[in-house]
Short mmCIF file of C-alpha atoms and ligand atoms in Angstrom, two decimals:
data_model
loop_
_atom_site.label_atom_id
_atom_site.label_comp_id
_atom_site.label_asym_id
_atom_site.label_seq_id
_atom_site.Cartn_x
_atom_site.Cartn_y
_atom_site.Cartn_z
CA MET A 1 0.25 -26.60 -11.80
CA LYS A 2 -0.50 -25.52 -8.45
CA LYS A 3 -3.60 -25.29 -6.34
CA PRO A 4 -5.36 -21.95 -7.20
CA VAL A 5 -5.36 -19.31 -4.67
CA LYS A 6 -7.96 -16.79 -4.08
CA VAL A 7 -7.65 -13.26 -4.38
CA ALA A 8 -10.30 -10.49 -3.49
CA ILE A 9 -10.19 -7.17 -4.32
CA THR A 10 -12.59 -4.32 -2.67
CA GLY A 11 -13.47 -1.00 -5.19
CA ALA A 12 -13.45 -3.89 -8.40
CA ALA A 13 -15.27 -1.67 -10.41
CA GLY A 14 -13.08 1.21 -10.00
CA GLN A 15 -10.44 3.01 -11.69
CA ILE A 16 -7.72 1.34 -9.57
CA ALA A 17 -9.05 -2.40 -10.16
CA TYR A 18 -9.44 -1.46 -13.80
CA SER A 19 -5.88 -1.60 -13.75
CA LEU A 20 -4.92 -4.59 -10.91
CA ILE A 21 -7.21 -6.67 -11.36
CA PHE A 22 -5.86 -7.60 -14.92
CA ARG A 23 -2.33 -7.22 -13.51
CA ILE A 24 -2.90 -10.24 -11.40
CA ALA A 25 -4.90 -12.27 -13.36
CA SER A 26 -1.79 -12.25 -15.41
CA GLY A 27 0.17 -13.38 -13.31
CA SER A 28 2.51 -10.32 -12.07
CA MET A 29 1.72 -10.61 -8.84
CA LEU A 30 1.63 -14.20 -7.41
CA GLY A 31 3.98 -15.34 -10.68
CA PRO A 32 3.54 -17.12 -14.31
CA ASP A 33 2.47 -20.38 -12.77
CA GLN A 34 -0.14 -19.58 -9.82
CA PRO A 35 -3.66 -19.74 -10.66
CA VAL A 36 -6.08 -17.70 -8.99
CA ILE A 37 -9.62 -17.21 -8.21
CA LEU A 38 -10.95 -13.75 -8.21
CA GLN A 39 -12.87 -12.22 -5.61
CA LEU A 40 -14.34 -9.28 -6.63
CA LEU A 41 -16.16 -6.79 -3.90
CA ASP A 42 -17.59 -3.44 -4.84
CA ILE A 43 -21.28 -1.53 -3.49
CA PRO A 44 -24.40 -2.26 -4.82
CA ASP A 45 -25.01 0.71 -6.93
CA SER A 46 -21.52 -0.60 -8.62
CA LEU A 47 -22.20 -3.57 -9.40
CA GLU A 48 -23.63 -3.43 -12.93
CA LYS A 49 -20.31 -1.57 -13.79
CA LEU A 50 -18.74 -4.45 -11.85
CA LYS A 51 -20.25 -6.85 -14.41
CA GLY A 52 -18.72 -5.06 -17.30
CA THR A 53 -15.44 -5.67 -15.49
CA VAL A 54 -15.89 -9.20 -15.51
CA MET A 55 -16.95 -9.43 -19.31
CA GLU A 56 -13.42 -7.81 -19.81
CA ILE A 57 -11.87 -10.69 -18.17
CA ASP A 58 -13.32 -13.37 -19.42
CA ASP A 59 -12.24 -11.72 -22.82
CA CYS A 60 -9.05 -12.06 -22.15
CA ALA A 61 -9.49 -15.64 -21.51
CA PHE A 62 -6.49 -15.70 -18.67
CA PRO A 63 -5.13 -18.70 -18.06
CA LEU A 64 -4.35 -18.76 -14.40
CA VAL A 65 -7.97 -17.33 -14.00
CA SER A 66 -9.78 -20.56 -12.78
CA GLY A 67 -12.82 -18.27 -11.31
CA VAL A 68 -14.30 -15.12 -10.97
CA VAL A 69 -17.25 -14.07 -8.09
CA ALA A 70 -18.43 -10.36 -8.27
CA THR A 71 -20.47 -9.45 -5.39
CA ALA A 72 -21.28 -6.58 -2.98
CA ASP A 73 -21.27 -9.30 0.20
CA PRO A 74 -17.72 -8.83 1.67
CA MET A 75 -18.51 -12.41 3.71
CA GLU A 76 -19.04 -13.66 -0.15
CA ALA A 77 -16.26 -11.73 -1.38
CA PHE A 78 -13.46 -13.02 1.39
CA ASP A 79 -14.28 -16.57 1.92
CA GLY A 80 -11.15 -18.69 2.19
CA THR A 81 -9.76 -15.71 0.92
CA ASP A 82 -5.78 -15.43 0.99
CA TYR A 83 -5.05 -12.23 -0.34
CA ALA A 84 -7.05 -8.71 -0.12
CA LEU A 85 -6.64 -5.75 -1.53
CA LEU A 86 -9.11 -3.37 -0.14
CA VAL A 87 -8.72 -0.48 -2.69
CA GLY A 88 -12.86 0.20 -2.47
CA ALA A 89 -12.79 4.39 -0.90
CA ARG A 90 -13.97 7.52 -2.27
CA PRO A 91 -10.84 9.17 -3.96
CA ARG A 92 -9.99 12.59 -2.75
CA GLY A 93 -10.43 15.41 -5.60
CA PRO A 94 -8.24 18.64 -5.82
CA GLY A 95 -7.40 20.48 -3.08
CA MET A 96 -7.94 18.07 -0.39
CA GLU A 97 -5.98 16.34 1.95
CA ARG A 98 -6.05 12.48 2.26
CA LYS A 99 -6.78 12.98 5.63
CA ASP A 100 -10.03 14.81 5.19
CA LEU A 101 -11.43 10.90 3.69
CA LEU A 102 -11.41 9.49 7.38
CA THR A 103 -14.73 10.28 7.93
CA ALA A 104 -16.38 9.01 4.23
CA ASN A 105 -14.24 6.02 4.59
CA GLY A 106 -13.21 5.01 7.80
CA ALA A 107 -16.27 3.36 8.46
CA ILE A 108 -16.03 1.23 5.72
CA PHE A 109 -13.07 -0.89 7.29
CA VAL A 110 -14.71 -2.22 9.83
CA PRO A 111 -17.55 -4.31 8.25
CA GLN A 112 -14.59 -5.47 5.95
CA GLY A 113 -12.10 -6.24 8.81
CA LYS A 114 -15.22 -8.26 10.31
CA ALA A 115 -15.54 -9.83 7.10
CA LEU A 116 -12.24 -10.96 6.57
CA ALA A 117 -12.20 -12.16 10.74
CA ALA A 118 -15.08 -14.43 10.11
CA LYS A 119 -14.30 -15.91 6.11
CA ALA A 120 -10.57 -15.17 4.84
CA SER A 121 -7.97 -17.74 5.38
CA ARG A 122 -6.59 -18.16 9.03
CA ASP A 123 -2.97 -16.82 6.95
CA VAL A 124 -4.59 -13.71 4.91
CA LYS A 125 -2.13 -11.20 3.90
CA VAL A 126 -4.15 -8.03 3.44
CA LEU A 127 -2.75 -4.61 1.75
CA VAL A 128 -5.02 -1.43 2.28
CA VAL A 129 -4.90 0.61 -0.35
CA GLY A 130 -7.71 2.85 -0.10
CA ASN A 131 -6.84 6.20 1.88
CA PRO A 132 -5.99 7.15 4.22
CA ALA A 133 -4.47 4.20 4.12
CA ASN A 134 -2.53 3.85 7.04
CA THR A 135 -5.56 4.96 8.90
CA ASN A 136 -7.65 2.32 7.33
CA ALA A 137 -5.03 -0.19 7.81
CA LEU A 138 -5.31 0.08 11.40
CA ILE A 139 -9.01 0.18 11.70
CA ALA A 140 -9.44 -3.48 9.83
CA ALA A 141 -6.73 -4.88 11.46
CA SER A 142 -8.72 -3.91 14.86
CA ALA A 143 -11.61 -5.09 14.06
CA ALA A 144 -10.53 -8.39 12.69
CA LYS A 145 -10.28 -9.41 16.25
CA SER A 146 -9.30 -13.52 15.16
CA LEU A 147 -6.42 -12.37 13.18
CA ASP A 148 -3.12 -11.07 14.24
CA PRO A 149 -2.67 -7.17 13.38
CA LYS A 150 0.83 -8.38 11.53
CA GLN A 151 -1.42 -9.32 8.95
CA PHE A 152 -2.87 -5.85 7.95
CA THR A 153 -0.20 -3.85 6.13
CA ALA A 154 -0.97 -0.39 4.50
CA MET A 155 0.52 1.05 0.97
CA VAL A 156 3.28 3.38 1.37
CA ARG A 157 4.78 1.19 -2.12
CA LEU A 158 3.74 3.86 -4.44
CA ASP A 159 5.95 6.60 -2.48
CA HIS A 160 8.82 4.15 -2.38
CA ASN A 161 8.33 3.82 -6.41
CA ARG A 162 8.28 7.55 -6.65
CA ALA A 163 11.43 7.74 -4.49
CA ILE A 164 13.08 5.47 -6.68
CA SER A 165 12.32 7.06 -9.83
CA GLN A 166 12.79 10.77 -9.19
CA LEU A 167 16.58 9.87 -7.54
CA ALA A 168 17.12 7.59 -10.71
CA THR A 169 16.48 10.91 -12.56
CA LYS A 170 18.47 13.33 -10.67
CA THR A 171 21.35 10.62 -10.78
CA GLY A 172 20.82 9.89 -14.51
CA VAL A 173 20.92 5.55 -13.95
CA SER A 174 18.16 3.09 -14.01
CA GLY A 175 15.96 2.63 -10.77
CA ASN A 176 17.39 -0.99 -10.53
CA ASP A 177 20.76 0.89 -9.55
CA ILE A 178 19.28 2.51 -6.50
CA ASP A 179 18.67 0.47 -3.65
CA LYS A 180 17.58 0.82 0.48
CA ILE A 181 15.26 3.68 0.21
CA ILE A 182 12.85 4.22 2.88
CA ILE A 183 9.17 5.74 2.96
CA TRP A 184 9.01 6.49 6.34
CA GLY A 185 5.32 6.96 8.64
CA ASN A 186 2.15 7.94 6.73
CA HIS A 187 0.65 7.99 2.89
CA SER A 188 0.72 11.79 3.25
CA SER A 189 2.20 14.43 2.59
CA THR A 190 3.79 14.39 6.02
CA GLN A 191 5.44 11.24 4.93
CA TYR A 192 9.51 10.82 5.06
CA PRO A 193 11.28 9.54 2.06
CA ASP A 194 14.47 8.73 3.36
CA ILE A 195 17.98 8.26 1.61
CA THR A 196 20.37 8.51 4.48
CA SER A 197 21.75 4.28 3.67
CA THR A 198 20.21 4.71 0.04
CA THR A 199 22.93 3.56 -2.61
CA VAL A 200 22.88 4.22 -6.44
CA ALA A 201 24.70 1.86 -8.38
CA GLY A 202 26.36 0.82 -5.32
CA LYS A 203 27.57 4.47 -4.16
CA PRO A 204 26.22 6.50 -1.41
CA ALA A 205 23.16 8.42 -2.85
CA LYS A 206 24.53 11.51 -0.34
CA SER A 207 27.50 11.28 -2.29
CA LEU A 208 25.93 12.22 -5.67
CA VAL A 209 23.35 14.74 -4.50
CA ASP A 210 23.55 17.73 -2.46
CA GLN A 211 21.35 18.17 0.97
CA GLN A 212 19.39 21.52 -0.52
CA TRP A 213 18.06 19.29 -3.10
CA ILE A 214 16.84 16.67 -0.81
CA GLU A 215 15.19 18.91 1.67
CA SER A 216 13.77 21.51 -1.24
CA ASP A 217 12.93 19.15 -4.30
CA PHE A 218 13.31 15.82 -3.57
CA ILE A 219 11.27 14.90 -0.60
CA PRO A 220 8.49 17.69 -1.36
CA THR A 221 8.21 16.52 -4.75
CA VAL A 222 7.42 13.12 -3.84
CA GLN A 223 5.72 13.64 -0.48
CA GLN A 224 3.00 16.07 -3.16
CA ARG A 225 3.30 13.68 -5.96
CA GLY A 226 -0.12 12.29 -5.45
CA ALA A 227 -1.71 16.02 -5.80
CA ALA A 228 0.39 16.41 -8.84
CA ILE A 229 -1.23 13.86 -10.46
CA ILE A 230 -4.74 14.69 -9.58
CA LYS A 231 -3.99 18.08 -10.64
CA ALA A 232 -2.75 16.94 -14.26
CA ARG A 233 -5.41 14.25 -15.01
CA GLY A 234 -8.34 15.50 -13.02
CA LEU A 235 -8.51 11.80 -11.36
CA SER A 236 -6.03 10.40 -8.65
CA SER A 237 -3.16 8.39 -9.73
CA ALA A 238 -4.77 4.91 -10.52
CA ALA A 239 -2.09 2.61 -12.94
CA SER A 240 0.99 3.95 -10.89
CA ALA A 241 -1.05 2.89 -7.95
CA ALA A 242 -1.99 -0.76 -8.93
CA SER A 243 1.70 -1.56 -10.03
CA ALA A 244 2.56 -0.44 -6.58
CA ALA A 245 0.40 -2.98 -4.96
CA VAL A 246 1.21 -5.71 -7.28
CA ASP A 247 5.11 -5.17 -6.25
CA HIS A 248 3.82 -4.88 -2.37
CA MET A 249 1.58 -8.51 -2.42
CA ARG A 250 4.62 -10.24 -4.66
CA ASP A 251 7.24 -9.20 -2.53
CA TRP A 252 5.37 -9.94 0.84
CA ALA A 253 4.31 -13.36 -0.31
CA LEU A 254 7.54 -14.15 -2.62
CA GLY A 255 10.35 -12.55 -0.56
CA THR A 256 12.44 -10.02 -1.28
CA ASN A 257 15.92 -11.77 -1.52
CA GLY A 258 17.29 -9.13 0.94
CA LYS A 259 15.85 -6.23 -0.97
CA TRP A 260 14.54 -3.28 1.41
CA VAL A 261 11.16 -2.41 0.59
CA SER A 262 8.96 0.19 2.58
CA MET A 263 5.41 -1.11 4.08
CA GLY A 264 2.79 0.40 6.80
CA ILE A 265 2.99 -2.16 9.18
CA PRO A 266 1.72 -1.86 12.75
CA SER A 267 4.63 -0.31 14.79
CA ASP A 268 6.09 -2.36 17.08
CA GLY A 269 8.30 0.23 18.64
CA SER A 270 11.05 -0.04 16.60
CA TYR A 271 12.99 3.24 15.83
CA GLY A 272 10.86 5.15 18.38
CA ILE A 273 7.48 4.53 16.57
CA LYS A 274 5.49 3.22 19.82
CA PRO A 275 2.95 0.87 19.37
CA GLY A 276 -0.76 1.52 18.35
CA VAL A 277 -0.45 3.06 14.54
CA VAL A 278 0.28 1.72 11.29
CA TYR A 279 3.74 3.14 10.13
CA GLY A 280 5.60 3.13 7.12
CA TYR A 281 9.02 0.89 7.72
CA PRO A 282 12.27 -0.62 5.53
CA VAL A 283 11.16 -3.91 5.30
CA THR A 284 12.81 -7.27 3.89
CA CYS A 285 10.27 -10.07 2.73
CA LYS A 286 11.31 -13.98 3.07
CA ASP A 287 8.74 -16.89 3.44
CA GLY A 288 5.41 -14.86 3.07
CA LYS A 289 6.59 -12.80 5.95
CA TYR A 290 7.92 -9.33 6.97
CA GLU A 291 10.83 -8.22 8.76
CA ILE A 292 11.80 -4.62 9.76
CA VAL A 293 15.36 -3.35 8.80
CA GLN A 294 17.03 -3.15 12.47
CA GLY A 295 19.57 -0.86 13.49
CA LEU A 296 20.08 1.95 11.10
CA PRO A 297 21.67 4.99 12.54
CA ILE A 298 19.05 7.61 12.80
CA ASP A 299 20.32 11.54 12.79
CA ALA A 300 18.22 14.51 13.98
CA PHE A 301 17.08 15.59 10.56
CA SER A 302 15.78 12.19 10.21
CA ARG A 303 14.10 11.86 13.31
CA ALA A 304 11.97 15.32 13.40
CA ARG A 305 10.33 14.04 10.35
CA MET A 306 9.63 10.66 11.42
CA ASP A 307 7.98 12.08 14.41
CA ALA A 308 6.13 14.72 12.50
CA THR A 309 4.49 11.58 10.39
CA ASP A 310 3.87 9.72 13.38
CA ALA A 311 2.24 12.92 15.28
CA GLU A 312 0.03 13.08 12.64
CA LEU A 313 -0.74 9.15 11.79
CA ARG A 314 -1.75 9.36 16.23
CA GLU A 315 -3.93 12.56 15.67
CA GLU A 316 -5.66 10.53 12.73
CA ARG A 317 -6.36 7.69 15.42
CA ALA A 318 -7.77 9.93 17.45
CA ALA A 319 -9.83 11.52 14.75
CA ILE A 320 -11.58 7.46 14.72
CA GLU A 321 -10.99 5.82 17.89
CA ASP A 322 -14.55 5.25 18.11
CA LEU A 323 -14.14 2.80 15.40
CA LEU A 324 -11.61 0.88 16.99
CA ALA A 325 -12.70 -2.38 18.53
N1 NAI B 401 -2.05 4.43 -0.76
C1 NAI B 401 -2.12 4.51 -1.73
O1 NAI B 401 -0.85 4.66 -2.75
C2 NAI B 401 -3.45 4.95 -2.66
C3 NAI B 401 -4.28 4.94 -2.48
N2 NAI B 401 -5.15 5.50 -3.38
C4 NAI B 401 -6.87 5.22 -2.72
O2 NAI B 401 -7.48 4.18 -3.25
C5 NAI B 401 -8.66 4.07 -3.60
C6 NAI B 401 -9.69 3.86 -4.86
O3 NAI B 401 -9.09 4.64 -5.97
P1 NAI B 401 -9.66 4.72 -6.95
O4 NAI B 401 -10.01 3.24 -7.22
O5 NAI B 401 -9.30 5.78 -8.10
O6 NAI B 401 -11.42 5.12 -7.01
P2 NAI B 401 -12.78 4.95 -7.74
O7 NAI B 401 -13.92 6.24 -7.07
O8 NAI B 401 -12.28 5.00 -9.45
O9 NAI B 401 -13.50 3.39 -6.90
C7 NAI B 401 -13.48 2.94 -5.93
C8 NAI B 401 -14.68 1.84 -5.87
O10 NAI B 401 -14.63 1.61 -4.83
C9 NAI B 401 -16.32 1.23 -5.06
N3 NAI B 401 -16.61 1.26 -2.96
C10 NAI B 401 -16.80 2.12 -2.12
N4 NAI B 401 -17.44 2.17 -1.14
C11 NAI B 401 -16.68 0.75 -0.91
C12 NAI B 401 -17.33 -0.65 -0.24
N5 NAI B 401 -17.80 -0.29 1.31
N6 NAI B 401 -16.90 -1.64 -0.55
C13 NAI B 401 -16.55 -2.18 -1.78
N7 NAI B 401 -16.61 -1.20 -3.09
C14 NAI B 401 -16.21 0.02 -1.98
C15 NAI B 401 -16.86 2.52 -5.73
O11 NAI B 401 -18.43 1.94 -5.78
C16 NAI B 401 -16.09 2.05 -6.26
O12 NAI B 401 -15.77 1.28 -7.86
C17 NAI B 401 -9.19 5.60 -3.30
O13 NAI B 401 -9.35 5.61 -1.49
C18 NAI B 401 -7.68 7.01 -3.14
O14 NAI B 401 -7.42 7.74 -2.56
C19 NAI B 401 -5.12 6.01 -4.37
C20 NAI B 401 -4.04 6.05 -4.83
C21 NAI B 401 -2.67 5.28 -4.32
O1 OAA B 402 -2.87 11.18 -3.54
C1 OAA B 402 -4.40 10.61 -3.81
O2 OAA B 402 -4.93 10.80 -3.08
C2 OAA B 402 -3.92 9.47 -4.49
C3 OAA B 402 -2.85 8.83 -3.58
O3 OAA B 402 -2.94 8.28 -2.54
C4 OAA B 402 -1.64 8.88 -4.28
O4 OAA B 402 -1.54 8.97 -5.53
O5 OAA B 402 -0.65 8.69 -3.32
#
């Protein structure tokens, strides 16, 4: 057996965590031979509820769970943390855009970024799930002065998985047959799900679907999927969000074997997106590091959409500039 690693999950009493914790504990994220110590953080008012979740973790008798910490103190929750999944934040309700949560949620990520910088492993990998995820990741990275901003990522993997599912259904294949799909930009309704390079069972996706479907059906469906789930369920996506978080961290930690996945990462000028925002890019992961897929041709249709979602991220940034260190 390997030495246990520490995995922190914030918002641990919430609905995403209720799926996420059990997937991590069963080995879905870091593999069936990697023991974990779960470090669960929530606010004082939610600690009683969190107690119930901890009782259930105990009752699963997971062979891979070497310890569980439940606390309202970020310094305790992030002590020695190797992987941090920052889920704790308010979800939106019907009629809201995710950026409407900036005021309520942005401030959460300053103390958490500081606590990660003070206490976490120097190699910690951070995934921000709490909305608006890209800008919250920017805030946390900025507060975590002693860590590399590249250690802070935001989740666009749910959008990536939604895009795979939509295209697979349309073309009558399994999601496994779909390769090279990209979510550019913000985890919001301005995101750009791009199938320009995508293949479906080896064939170019664009040879199988028409432009009308891409523009009027595929892109808006993926962009609005979160809102559609809120409308249907009365609550925002939870199990699928947890599953995407597992996918994101697993791929970052264990590698993608050359496969492209989408991650929200600090922009570095690639594809004309200037530094200063956390932007969804196509990446491959190897040896615990991600690398942007470079050299893709960008046509005018893509350019306009990539710039629109960049502009929205810069507006979000301007709205929380006072939270940036
Ligand atoms: N990036 C993505 O793809 C997705 C993001 N989300 C977002 O994830 C977040 C969590 O969603 P749910 O689990 O459904 O919400 P929830 O309301 O069920 O749970 C949130 C939990 O966070 C806790 N919390 C609040 N402030 C905290 C703090 N400062 N520190 C630690 N914990 C804190 C709350 O007490 C609660 O237990 C929301 O912001 C939601 O919009 C949801 C789905 C997908
Ligand atoms: O839509 C929401 O507010 C929750 C979310 O981020 C998603 O399901 O993609």
